[in-house]
CSV table of C-alpha atoms in Angstrom, one decimal:
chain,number,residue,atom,x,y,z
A,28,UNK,CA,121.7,100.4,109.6
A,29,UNK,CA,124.0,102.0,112.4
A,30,UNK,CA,124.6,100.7,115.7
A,31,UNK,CA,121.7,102.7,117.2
A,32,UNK,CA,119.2,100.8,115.2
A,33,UNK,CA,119.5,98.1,117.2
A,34,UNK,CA,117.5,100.0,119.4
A,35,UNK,CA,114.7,101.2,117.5
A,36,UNK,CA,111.6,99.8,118.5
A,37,UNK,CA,108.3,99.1,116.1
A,38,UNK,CA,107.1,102.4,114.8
A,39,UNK,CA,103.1,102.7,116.7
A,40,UNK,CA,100.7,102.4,113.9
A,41,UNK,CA,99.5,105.9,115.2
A,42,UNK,CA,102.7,107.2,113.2
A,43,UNK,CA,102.6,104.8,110.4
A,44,UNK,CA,99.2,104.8,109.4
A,45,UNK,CA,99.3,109.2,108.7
A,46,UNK,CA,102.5,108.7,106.6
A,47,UNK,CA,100.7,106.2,104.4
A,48,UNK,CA,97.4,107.6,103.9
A,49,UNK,CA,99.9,110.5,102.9
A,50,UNK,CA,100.3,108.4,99.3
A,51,UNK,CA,95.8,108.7,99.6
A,52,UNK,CA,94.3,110.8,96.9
A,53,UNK,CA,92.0,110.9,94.2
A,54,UNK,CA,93.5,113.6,92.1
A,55,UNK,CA,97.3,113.6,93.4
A,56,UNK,CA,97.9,110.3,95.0
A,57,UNK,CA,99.8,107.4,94.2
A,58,UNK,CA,97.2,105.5,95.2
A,59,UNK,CA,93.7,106.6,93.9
A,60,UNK,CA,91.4,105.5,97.2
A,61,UNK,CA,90.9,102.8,99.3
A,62,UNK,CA,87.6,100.7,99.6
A,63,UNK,CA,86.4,98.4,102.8
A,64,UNK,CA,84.0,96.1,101.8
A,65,UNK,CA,81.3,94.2,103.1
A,66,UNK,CA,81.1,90.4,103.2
A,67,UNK,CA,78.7,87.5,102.2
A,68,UNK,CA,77.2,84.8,105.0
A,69,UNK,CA,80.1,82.7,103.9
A,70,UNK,CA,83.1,85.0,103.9
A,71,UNK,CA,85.3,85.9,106.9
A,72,UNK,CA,84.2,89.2,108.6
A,73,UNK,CA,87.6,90.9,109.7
A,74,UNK,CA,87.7,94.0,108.3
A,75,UNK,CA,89.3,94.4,104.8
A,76,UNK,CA,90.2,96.8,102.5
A,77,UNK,CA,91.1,97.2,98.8
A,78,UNK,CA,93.5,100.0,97.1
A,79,UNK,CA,93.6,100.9,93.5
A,80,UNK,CA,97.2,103.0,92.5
A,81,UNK,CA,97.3,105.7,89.8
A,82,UNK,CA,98.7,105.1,86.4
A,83,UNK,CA,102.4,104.6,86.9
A,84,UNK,CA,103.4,105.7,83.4
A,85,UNK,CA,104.1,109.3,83.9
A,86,UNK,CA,106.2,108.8,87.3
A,87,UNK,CA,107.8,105.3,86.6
A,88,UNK,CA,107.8,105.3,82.8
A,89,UNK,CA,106.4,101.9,83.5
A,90,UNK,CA,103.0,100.3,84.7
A,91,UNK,CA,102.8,98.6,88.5
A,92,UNK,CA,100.2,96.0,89.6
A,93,UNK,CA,97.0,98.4,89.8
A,94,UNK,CA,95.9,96.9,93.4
A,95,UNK,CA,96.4,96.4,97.0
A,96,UNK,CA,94.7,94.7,99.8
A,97,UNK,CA,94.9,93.9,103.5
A,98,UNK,CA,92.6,92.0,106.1
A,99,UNK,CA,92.6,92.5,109.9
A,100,UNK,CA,90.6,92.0,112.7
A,101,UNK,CA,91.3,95.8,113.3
A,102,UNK,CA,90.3,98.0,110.5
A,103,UNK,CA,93.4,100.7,110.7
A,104,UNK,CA,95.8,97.9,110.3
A,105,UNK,CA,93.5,96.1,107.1
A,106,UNK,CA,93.9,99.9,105.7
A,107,UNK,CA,97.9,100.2,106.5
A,108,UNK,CA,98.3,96.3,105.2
A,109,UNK,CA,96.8,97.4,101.9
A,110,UNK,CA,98.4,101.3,101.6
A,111,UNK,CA,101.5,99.0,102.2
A,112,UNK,CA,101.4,96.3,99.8
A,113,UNK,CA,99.9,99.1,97.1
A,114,UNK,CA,103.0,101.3,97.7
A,115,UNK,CA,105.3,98.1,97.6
A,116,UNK,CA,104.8,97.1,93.9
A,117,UNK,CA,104.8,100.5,93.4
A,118,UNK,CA,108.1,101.5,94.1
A,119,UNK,CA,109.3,98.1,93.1
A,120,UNK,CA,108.6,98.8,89.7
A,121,UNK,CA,111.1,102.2,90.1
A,122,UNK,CA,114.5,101.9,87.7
A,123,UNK,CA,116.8,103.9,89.8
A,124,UNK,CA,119.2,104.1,86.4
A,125,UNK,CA,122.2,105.9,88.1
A,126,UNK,CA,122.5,103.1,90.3
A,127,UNK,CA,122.6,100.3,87.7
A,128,UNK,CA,125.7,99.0,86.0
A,129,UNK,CA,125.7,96.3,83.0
A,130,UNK,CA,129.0,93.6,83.8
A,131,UNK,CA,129.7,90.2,84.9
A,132,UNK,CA,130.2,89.0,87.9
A,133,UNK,CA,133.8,88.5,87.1
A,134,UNK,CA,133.9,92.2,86.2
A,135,UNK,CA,132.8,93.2,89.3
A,136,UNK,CA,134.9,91.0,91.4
A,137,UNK,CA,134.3,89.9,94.8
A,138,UNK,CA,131.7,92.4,95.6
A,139,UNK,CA,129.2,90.7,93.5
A,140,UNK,CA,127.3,87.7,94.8
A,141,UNK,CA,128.8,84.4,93.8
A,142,UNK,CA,125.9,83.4,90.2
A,143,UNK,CA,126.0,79.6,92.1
A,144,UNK,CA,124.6,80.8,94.8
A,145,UNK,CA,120.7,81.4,93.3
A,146,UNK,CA,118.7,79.1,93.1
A,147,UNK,CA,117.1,79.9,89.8
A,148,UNK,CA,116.5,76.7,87.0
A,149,UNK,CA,117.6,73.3,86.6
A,150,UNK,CA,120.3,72.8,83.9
A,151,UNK,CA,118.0,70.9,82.1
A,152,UNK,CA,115.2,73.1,81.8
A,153,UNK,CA,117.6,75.6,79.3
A,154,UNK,CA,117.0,72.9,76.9
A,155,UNK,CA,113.5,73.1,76.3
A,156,UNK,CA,112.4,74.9,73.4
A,157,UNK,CA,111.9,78.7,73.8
A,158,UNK,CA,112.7,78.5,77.2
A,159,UNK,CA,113.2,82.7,77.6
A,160,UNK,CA,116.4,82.7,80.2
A,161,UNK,CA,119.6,81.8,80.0
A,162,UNK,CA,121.6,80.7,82.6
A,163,UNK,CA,123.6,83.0,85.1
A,164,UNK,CA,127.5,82.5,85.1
A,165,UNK,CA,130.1,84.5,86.5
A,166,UNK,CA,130.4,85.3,82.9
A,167,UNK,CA,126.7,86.3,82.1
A,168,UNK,CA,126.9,90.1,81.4
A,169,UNK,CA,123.8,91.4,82.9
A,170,UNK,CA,122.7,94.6,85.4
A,171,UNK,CA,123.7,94.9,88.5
A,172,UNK,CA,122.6,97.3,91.4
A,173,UNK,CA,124.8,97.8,94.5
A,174,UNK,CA,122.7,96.1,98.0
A,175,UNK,CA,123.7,95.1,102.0
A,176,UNK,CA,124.2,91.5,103.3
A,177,UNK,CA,122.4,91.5,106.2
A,178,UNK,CA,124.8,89.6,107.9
A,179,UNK,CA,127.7,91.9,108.4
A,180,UNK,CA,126.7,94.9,106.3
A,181,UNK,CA,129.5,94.8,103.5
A,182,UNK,CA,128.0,95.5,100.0
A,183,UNK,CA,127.1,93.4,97.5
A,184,UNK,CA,125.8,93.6,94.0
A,185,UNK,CA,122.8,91.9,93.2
A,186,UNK,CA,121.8,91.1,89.3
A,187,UNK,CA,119.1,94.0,89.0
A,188,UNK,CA,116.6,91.6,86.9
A,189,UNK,CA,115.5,89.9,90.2
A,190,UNK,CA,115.3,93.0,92.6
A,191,UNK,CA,113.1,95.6,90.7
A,192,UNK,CA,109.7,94.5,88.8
A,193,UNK,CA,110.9,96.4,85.7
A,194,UNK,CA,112.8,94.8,83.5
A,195,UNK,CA,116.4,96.9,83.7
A,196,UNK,CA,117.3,96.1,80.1
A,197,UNK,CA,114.9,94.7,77.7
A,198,UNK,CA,117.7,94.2,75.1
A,199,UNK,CA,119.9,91.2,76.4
A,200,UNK,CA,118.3,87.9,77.3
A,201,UNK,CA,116.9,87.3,80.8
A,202,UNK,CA,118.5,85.5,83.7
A,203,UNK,CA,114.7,85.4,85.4
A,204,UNK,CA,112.5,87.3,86.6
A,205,UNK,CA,111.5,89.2,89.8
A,206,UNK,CA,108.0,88.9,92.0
A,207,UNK,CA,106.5,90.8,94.7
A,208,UNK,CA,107.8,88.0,97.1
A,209,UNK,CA,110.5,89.8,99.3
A,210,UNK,CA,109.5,93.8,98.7
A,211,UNK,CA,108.0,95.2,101.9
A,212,UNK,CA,106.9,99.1,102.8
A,213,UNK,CA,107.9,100.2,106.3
A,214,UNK,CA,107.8,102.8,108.3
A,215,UNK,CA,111.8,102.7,108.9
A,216,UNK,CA,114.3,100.7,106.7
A,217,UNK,CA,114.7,98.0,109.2
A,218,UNK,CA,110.7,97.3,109.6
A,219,UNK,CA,110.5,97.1,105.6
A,220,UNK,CA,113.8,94.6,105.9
A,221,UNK,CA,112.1,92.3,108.3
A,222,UNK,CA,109.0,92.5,107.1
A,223,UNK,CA,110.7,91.3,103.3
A,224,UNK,CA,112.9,88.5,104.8
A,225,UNK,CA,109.9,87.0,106.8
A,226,UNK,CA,108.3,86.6,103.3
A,227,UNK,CA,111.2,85.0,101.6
A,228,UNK,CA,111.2,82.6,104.5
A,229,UNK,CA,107.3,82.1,104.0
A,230,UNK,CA,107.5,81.1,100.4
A,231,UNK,CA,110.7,79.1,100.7
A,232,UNK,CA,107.8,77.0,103.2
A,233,UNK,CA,105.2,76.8,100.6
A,234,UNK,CA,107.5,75.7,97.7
A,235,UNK,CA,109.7,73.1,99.5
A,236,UNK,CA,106.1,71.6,100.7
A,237,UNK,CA,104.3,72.2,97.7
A,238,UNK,CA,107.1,70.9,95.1
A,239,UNK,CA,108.4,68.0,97.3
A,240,UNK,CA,104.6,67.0,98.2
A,241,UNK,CA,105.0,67.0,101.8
A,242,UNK,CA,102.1,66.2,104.1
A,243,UNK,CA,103.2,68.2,107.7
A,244,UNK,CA,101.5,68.4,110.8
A,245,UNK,CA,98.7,70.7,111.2
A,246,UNK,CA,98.4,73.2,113.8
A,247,UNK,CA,96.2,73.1,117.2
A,248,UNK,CA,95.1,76.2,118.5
A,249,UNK,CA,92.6,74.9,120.7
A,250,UNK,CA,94.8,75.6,123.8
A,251,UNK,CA,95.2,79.3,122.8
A,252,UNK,CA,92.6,81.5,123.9
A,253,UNK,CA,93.7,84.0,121.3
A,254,UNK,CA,93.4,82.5,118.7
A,255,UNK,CA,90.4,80.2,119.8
A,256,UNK,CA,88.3,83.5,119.9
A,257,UNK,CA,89.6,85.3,116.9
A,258,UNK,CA,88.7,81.6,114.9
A,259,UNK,CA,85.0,82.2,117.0
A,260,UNK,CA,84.7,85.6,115.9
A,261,UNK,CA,85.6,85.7,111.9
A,262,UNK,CA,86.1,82.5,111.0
A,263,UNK,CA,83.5,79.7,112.2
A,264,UNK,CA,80.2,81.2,111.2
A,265,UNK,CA,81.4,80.7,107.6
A,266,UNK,CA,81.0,77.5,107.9
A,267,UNK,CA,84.4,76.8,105.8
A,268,UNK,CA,86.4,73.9,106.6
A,269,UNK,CA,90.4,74.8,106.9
A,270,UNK,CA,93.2,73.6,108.1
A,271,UNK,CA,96.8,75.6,109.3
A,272,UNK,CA,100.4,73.8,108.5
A,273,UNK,CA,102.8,73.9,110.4
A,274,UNK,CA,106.1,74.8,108.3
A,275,UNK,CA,107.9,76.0,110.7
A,276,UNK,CA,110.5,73.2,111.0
A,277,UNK,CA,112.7,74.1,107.8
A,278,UNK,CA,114.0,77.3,109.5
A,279,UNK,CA,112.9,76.9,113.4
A,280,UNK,CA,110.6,80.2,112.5
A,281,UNK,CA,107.1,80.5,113.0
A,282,UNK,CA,105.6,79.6,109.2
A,283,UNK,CA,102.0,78.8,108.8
A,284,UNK,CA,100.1,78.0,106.1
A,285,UNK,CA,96.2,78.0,105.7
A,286,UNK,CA,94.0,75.5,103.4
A,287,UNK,CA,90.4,76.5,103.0
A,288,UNK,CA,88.2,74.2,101.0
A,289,UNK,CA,85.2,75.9,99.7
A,290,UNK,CA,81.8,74.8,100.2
A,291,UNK,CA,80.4,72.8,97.6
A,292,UNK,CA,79.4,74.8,93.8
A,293,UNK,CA,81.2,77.5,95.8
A,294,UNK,CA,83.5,78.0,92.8
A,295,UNK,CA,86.3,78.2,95.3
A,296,UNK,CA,87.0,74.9,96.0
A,297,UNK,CA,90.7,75.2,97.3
A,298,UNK,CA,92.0,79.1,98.8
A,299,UNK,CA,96.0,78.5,100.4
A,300,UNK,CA,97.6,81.5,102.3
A,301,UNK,CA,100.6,81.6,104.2
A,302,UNK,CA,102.2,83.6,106.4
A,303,UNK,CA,106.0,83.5,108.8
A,304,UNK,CA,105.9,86.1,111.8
A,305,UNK,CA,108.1,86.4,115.1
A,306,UNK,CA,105.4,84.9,116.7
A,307,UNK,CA,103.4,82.0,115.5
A,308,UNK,CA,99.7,83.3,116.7
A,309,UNK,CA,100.6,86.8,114.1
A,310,UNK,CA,101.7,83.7,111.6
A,311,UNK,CA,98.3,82.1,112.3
A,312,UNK,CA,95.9,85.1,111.6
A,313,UNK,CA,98.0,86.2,108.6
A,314,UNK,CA,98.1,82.9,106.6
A,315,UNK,CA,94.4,82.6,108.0
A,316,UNK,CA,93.2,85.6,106.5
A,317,UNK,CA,94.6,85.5,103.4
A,318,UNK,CA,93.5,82.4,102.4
A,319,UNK,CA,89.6,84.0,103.1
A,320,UNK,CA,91.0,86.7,101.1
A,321,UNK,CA,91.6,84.2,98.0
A,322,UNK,CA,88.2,82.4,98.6
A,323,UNK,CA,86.5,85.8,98.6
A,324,UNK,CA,88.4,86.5,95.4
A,325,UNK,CA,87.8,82.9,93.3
A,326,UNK,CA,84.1,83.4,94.7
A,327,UNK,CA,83.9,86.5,92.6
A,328,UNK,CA,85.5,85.5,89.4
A,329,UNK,CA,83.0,82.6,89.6
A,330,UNK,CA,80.5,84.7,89.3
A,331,UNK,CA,81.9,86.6,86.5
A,332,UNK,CA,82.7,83.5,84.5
A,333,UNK,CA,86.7,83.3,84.8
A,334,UNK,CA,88.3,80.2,84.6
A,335,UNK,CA,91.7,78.6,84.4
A,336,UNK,CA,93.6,77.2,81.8
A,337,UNK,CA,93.2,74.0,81.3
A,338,UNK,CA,96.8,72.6,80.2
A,339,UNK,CA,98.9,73.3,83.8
A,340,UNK,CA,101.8,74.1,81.3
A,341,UNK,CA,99.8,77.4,80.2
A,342,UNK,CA,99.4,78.6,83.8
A,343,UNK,CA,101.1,82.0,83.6
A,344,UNK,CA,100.0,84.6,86.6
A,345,UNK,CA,99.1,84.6,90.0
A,346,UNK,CA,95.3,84.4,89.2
A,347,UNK,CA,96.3,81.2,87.3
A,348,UNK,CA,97.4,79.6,90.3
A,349,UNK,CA,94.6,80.6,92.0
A,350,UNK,CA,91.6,79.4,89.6
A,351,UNK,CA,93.8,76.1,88.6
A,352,UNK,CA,92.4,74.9,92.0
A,353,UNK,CA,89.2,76.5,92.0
A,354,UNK,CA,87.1,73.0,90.7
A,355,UNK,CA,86.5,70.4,93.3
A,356,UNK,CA,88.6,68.3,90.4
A,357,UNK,CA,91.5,70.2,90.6
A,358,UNK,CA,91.1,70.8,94.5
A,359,UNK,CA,91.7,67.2,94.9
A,360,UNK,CA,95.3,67.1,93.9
A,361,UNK,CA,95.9,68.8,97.1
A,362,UNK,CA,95.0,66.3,99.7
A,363,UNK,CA,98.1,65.8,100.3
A,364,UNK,CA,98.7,69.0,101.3
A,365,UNK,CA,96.6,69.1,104.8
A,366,UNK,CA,96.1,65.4,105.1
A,367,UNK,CA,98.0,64.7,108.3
A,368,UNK,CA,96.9,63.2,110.9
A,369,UNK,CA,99.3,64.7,113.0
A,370,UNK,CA,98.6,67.7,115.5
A,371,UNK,CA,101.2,70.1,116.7
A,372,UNK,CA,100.3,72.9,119.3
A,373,UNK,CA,100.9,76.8,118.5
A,374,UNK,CA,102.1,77.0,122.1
A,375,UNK,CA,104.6,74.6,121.0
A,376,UNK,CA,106.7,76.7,118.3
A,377,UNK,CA,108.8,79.7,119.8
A,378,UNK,CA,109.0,83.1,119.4
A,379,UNK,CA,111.6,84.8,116.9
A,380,UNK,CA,114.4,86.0,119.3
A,381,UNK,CA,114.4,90.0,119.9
A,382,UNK,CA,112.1,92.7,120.7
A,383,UNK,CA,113.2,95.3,118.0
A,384,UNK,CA,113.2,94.9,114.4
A,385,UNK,CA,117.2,94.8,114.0
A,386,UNK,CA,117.3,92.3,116.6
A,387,UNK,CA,114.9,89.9,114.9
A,388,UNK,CA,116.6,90.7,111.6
A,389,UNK,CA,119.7,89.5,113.3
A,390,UNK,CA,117.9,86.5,114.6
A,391,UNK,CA,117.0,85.5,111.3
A,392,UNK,CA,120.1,85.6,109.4
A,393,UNK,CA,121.8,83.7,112.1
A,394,UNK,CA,119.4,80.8,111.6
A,395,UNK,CA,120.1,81.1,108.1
A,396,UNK,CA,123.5,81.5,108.1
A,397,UNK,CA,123.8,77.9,110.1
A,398,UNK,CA,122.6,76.4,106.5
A,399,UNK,CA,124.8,78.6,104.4
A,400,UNK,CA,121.6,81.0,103.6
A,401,UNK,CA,123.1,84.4,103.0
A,402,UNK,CA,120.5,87.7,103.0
A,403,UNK,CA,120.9,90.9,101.0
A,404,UNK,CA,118.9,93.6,101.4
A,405,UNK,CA,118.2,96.2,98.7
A,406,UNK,CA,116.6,100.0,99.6
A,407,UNK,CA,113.9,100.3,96.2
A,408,UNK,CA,112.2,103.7,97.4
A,409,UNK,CA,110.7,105.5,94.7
A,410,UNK,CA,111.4,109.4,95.5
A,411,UNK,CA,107.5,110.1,96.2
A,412,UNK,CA,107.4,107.4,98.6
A,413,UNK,CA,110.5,108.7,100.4
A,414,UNK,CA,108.9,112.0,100.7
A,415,UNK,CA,106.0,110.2,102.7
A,416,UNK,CA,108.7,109.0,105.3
A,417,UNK,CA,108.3,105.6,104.4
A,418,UNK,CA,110.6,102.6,103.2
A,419,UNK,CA,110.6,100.0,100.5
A,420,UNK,CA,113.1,97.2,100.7
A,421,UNK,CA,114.0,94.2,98.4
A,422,UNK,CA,115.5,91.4,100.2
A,423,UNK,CA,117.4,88.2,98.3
A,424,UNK,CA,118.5,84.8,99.8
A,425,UNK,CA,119.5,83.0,97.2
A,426,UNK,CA,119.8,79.8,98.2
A,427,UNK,CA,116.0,80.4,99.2
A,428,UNK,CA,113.2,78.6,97.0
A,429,UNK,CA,111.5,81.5,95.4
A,430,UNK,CA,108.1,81.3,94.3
A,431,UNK,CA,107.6,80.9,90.6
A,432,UNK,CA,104.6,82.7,88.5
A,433,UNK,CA,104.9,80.8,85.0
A,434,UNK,CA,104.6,77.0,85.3
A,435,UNK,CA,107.0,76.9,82.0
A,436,UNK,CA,109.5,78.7,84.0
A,437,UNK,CA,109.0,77.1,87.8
A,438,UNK,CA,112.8,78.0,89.4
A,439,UNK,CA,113.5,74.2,89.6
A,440,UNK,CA,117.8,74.8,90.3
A,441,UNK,CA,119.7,75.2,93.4
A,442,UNK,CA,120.6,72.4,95.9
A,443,UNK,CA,117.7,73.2,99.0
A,444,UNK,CA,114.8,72.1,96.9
A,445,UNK,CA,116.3,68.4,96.5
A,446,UNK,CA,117.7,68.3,99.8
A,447,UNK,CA,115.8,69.9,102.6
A,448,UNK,CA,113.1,67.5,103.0
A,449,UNK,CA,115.6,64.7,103.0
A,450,UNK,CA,117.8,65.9,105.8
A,451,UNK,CA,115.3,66.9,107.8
A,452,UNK,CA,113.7,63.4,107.9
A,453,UNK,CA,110.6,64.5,105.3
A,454,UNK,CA,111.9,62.4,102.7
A,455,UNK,CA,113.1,58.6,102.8
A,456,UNK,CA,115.3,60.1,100.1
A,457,UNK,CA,117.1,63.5,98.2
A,458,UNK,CA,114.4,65.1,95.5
A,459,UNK,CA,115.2,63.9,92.2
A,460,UNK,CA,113.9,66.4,89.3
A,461,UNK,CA,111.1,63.4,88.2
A,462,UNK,CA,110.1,63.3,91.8
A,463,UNK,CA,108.9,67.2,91.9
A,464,UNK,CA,105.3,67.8,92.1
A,465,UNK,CA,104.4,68.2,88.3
A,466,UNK,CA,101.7,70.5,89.3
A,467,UNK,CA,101.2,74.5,89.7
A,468,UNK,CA,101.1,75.6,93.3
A,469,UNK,CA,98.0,77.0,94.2
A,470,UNK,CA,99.7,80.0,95.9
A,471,UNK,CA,98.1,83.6,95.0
């Protein structure tokens, strides 16, 4: 990003929106049509829409997740949302081969990113039988692919296997693996960047909590009118009983995270979403919503007849995660989650620094830097998504903790997970490995 970025403002969604219902077609598009859909008695009524993508075979050479989805009070922004997240995964899947190199980090020198630095497994765990990933030395030849630190702009490379959701090279072992978390679609390459780091900083929230078994103050709204009405409007004539944490004191940036227990036989007894944003009211609605997104979802594989596994060790996808906690049982292992008694006000928590996107960009990786977080940004557009005159960005911390999809394979290493809690006064004491929450997290 030059200098003048700084003063780029947020693109209106009156110019977004046309460039992603550009990727909208039946017959040509990348993504095959877009449904809004109704809601039951019980079910939030903002407005939300569903995407299915086309077969990504012929212009990948891989497959993509086949979906996307979005909820909003306004409908145009429920549609963008779910365009958005649709054309994401998308081009997150896209091998850019001329831009890959196979070395070690030692190869590459002090361009790449120091192996320490991630936070991947535990040294222990690759000693467990047919654990599939081995560790990542400064002598681990692997794929690289050239990105940006955010701080100051000098490149870096970045091991490949945890930027793009393709695998870059099926023949040599793993390091790990790559998720969704951290890939946004923008309208410029700054919105996409910010919109990727928020949700690195967002999941770093719900694993330190979820893994350390913290119990954090919930959120009061009551005092903002906002947020009051918006809760009146969508929320409160479902009857559904949920509570917001407040996560925001790991970073000093907005985080919130929403806990909705389902109504009795509801087959949805326990829905989590969560959400960081510049400001914590946009934080709010986002974690809000999503979790009514995942209750809308378990409510429907109930009635199909889906269920989870029943050994935690054999949880293996998102949906997993999701139905694991579905059974008032299960549900009950997460009291602890939104048990406090303690009550913090939105109007409490301050606004992300900076009115433009570079200038909350820059906010952010100062706050990180202060705990020796470092950012790196990535640009993943897929050619056809370029042509629409959008952005997709892949953004690493790696000291972050990442959230993990097989239970086998939770990312268990780096330093912040055993010591975060602690020095910040959650924890009498640092997290030792027996201490972790045995447990899936019950994050979609």
């Amino acid at each position: 990003m030059t200098a003048t970025g700084l003063l780029e403002p947020f693109t209106p969604l009156s110019e977004a929106l046309p460039r992603l219902e550009a990727a909208v077609s039946p017959v040509t598009g990348i993504v095959t049509g877009c449904v809004t859909s109704t809601h039951l008695p019980d079910e939030s009524s903002l407005s939300t829409c569903a995407c299915e993508l086309a077969s990504s075979r012929r212009t990948l050479g891989t497959d993509s997740v086949t979906f996307g989805s979005g909820a909003h009070p306004d409908a145009r922004r429920a549609r963008a949302a779910a365009i958005g997240e649709a054309l994401e995964r998308y081009s997150g899947a896209y091998l850019p081969v001329d831009r890959l190199q196979r070395a070690t980090a030692t190869q590459l020198g002090e361009g790449a990113v120091d192996p320490s630095r991630f936070a991947l497994f535990h040294s222990s765990q690759y000693c467990t039988p047919g654990f599939p990933f081995v560790p990542f030395t400064a002598g681990t030849p692997t794929t690289f692919v050239e990105g940006t630190a955010l701080a100051d702009g000098s490149p870096a490379f970045l091991p490949a296997e945890l930027v793009y959701l393709s695998r870059p090279d099926l023949r040599a072992a793993p390091i790990g693996y790559a998720t969704s978390s951290g890939l946004a679609c923008g309208p410029s390459f700054a919105e996409a960047t910010l919109g990727a780091l928020f949700e690195l900083i967002e999941r770093d929230a719900v694993m330190l909590a979820w893994k350390c078994r913290l119990t954090l103050p919930l959120l009061d709204w009551s005092g903002d009118n906002t947020l009051a009405t918006i809760d009146r409007t969508y929320f409160a004539a479902t009857g559904g009983r949920f509570s917001v944490i407040d996560a925001s004191r790991f970073l000093e940036i907005p985080v919130a995270i929403s806990v909705l227990r389902g109504h009795p036989g509801s087959g949805a007894s326990l829905a989590v979403g969560a959400a960081a944003a510049a400001h914590v009211g946009d934080a709010w609605l986002k974690a809000v919503s999503e979790s009514f997104g995942v209750y809308r979802w378990l409510r429907h594989q109930a009635r199909t007849g889906a269920g989870a596994p029943d050994d935690p060790s054999n949880v293996e996808s998102f949906d997993d995660h999701m139905l694991f906690y579905a059974s008032p049982e299960r549900a009950a292992a997460a009291t602890f989650f939104d048990g406090s008694a303690d009550r913090r006000p939105t109007r409490e928590i301050g606004p992300v620094e900076g009115s433009a996107p570079r200038t909350q960009i820059d906010s952010l990786v100062s706050k990180l830097a202060r705990l020796d977080i470092a950012a790196y940004v990535v640009d993943v557009t897929s050619p056809d998504v370029r042509e629409l005159g959008l952005t997709v960005t892949r953004v690493i911390a790696p000291e972050l903790c990442a959230l993990d999809v097989s239970h086998r394979a939770r990312f268990l290493g780096g330093e912040r997970l055993t010591t975060a809690a602690y020095e910040l006064g959650l924890r009498a004491t640092p997290l030792e490995l027996v201490d972790v929450n045995p447990l899936p997290h019950p994050f979609p």
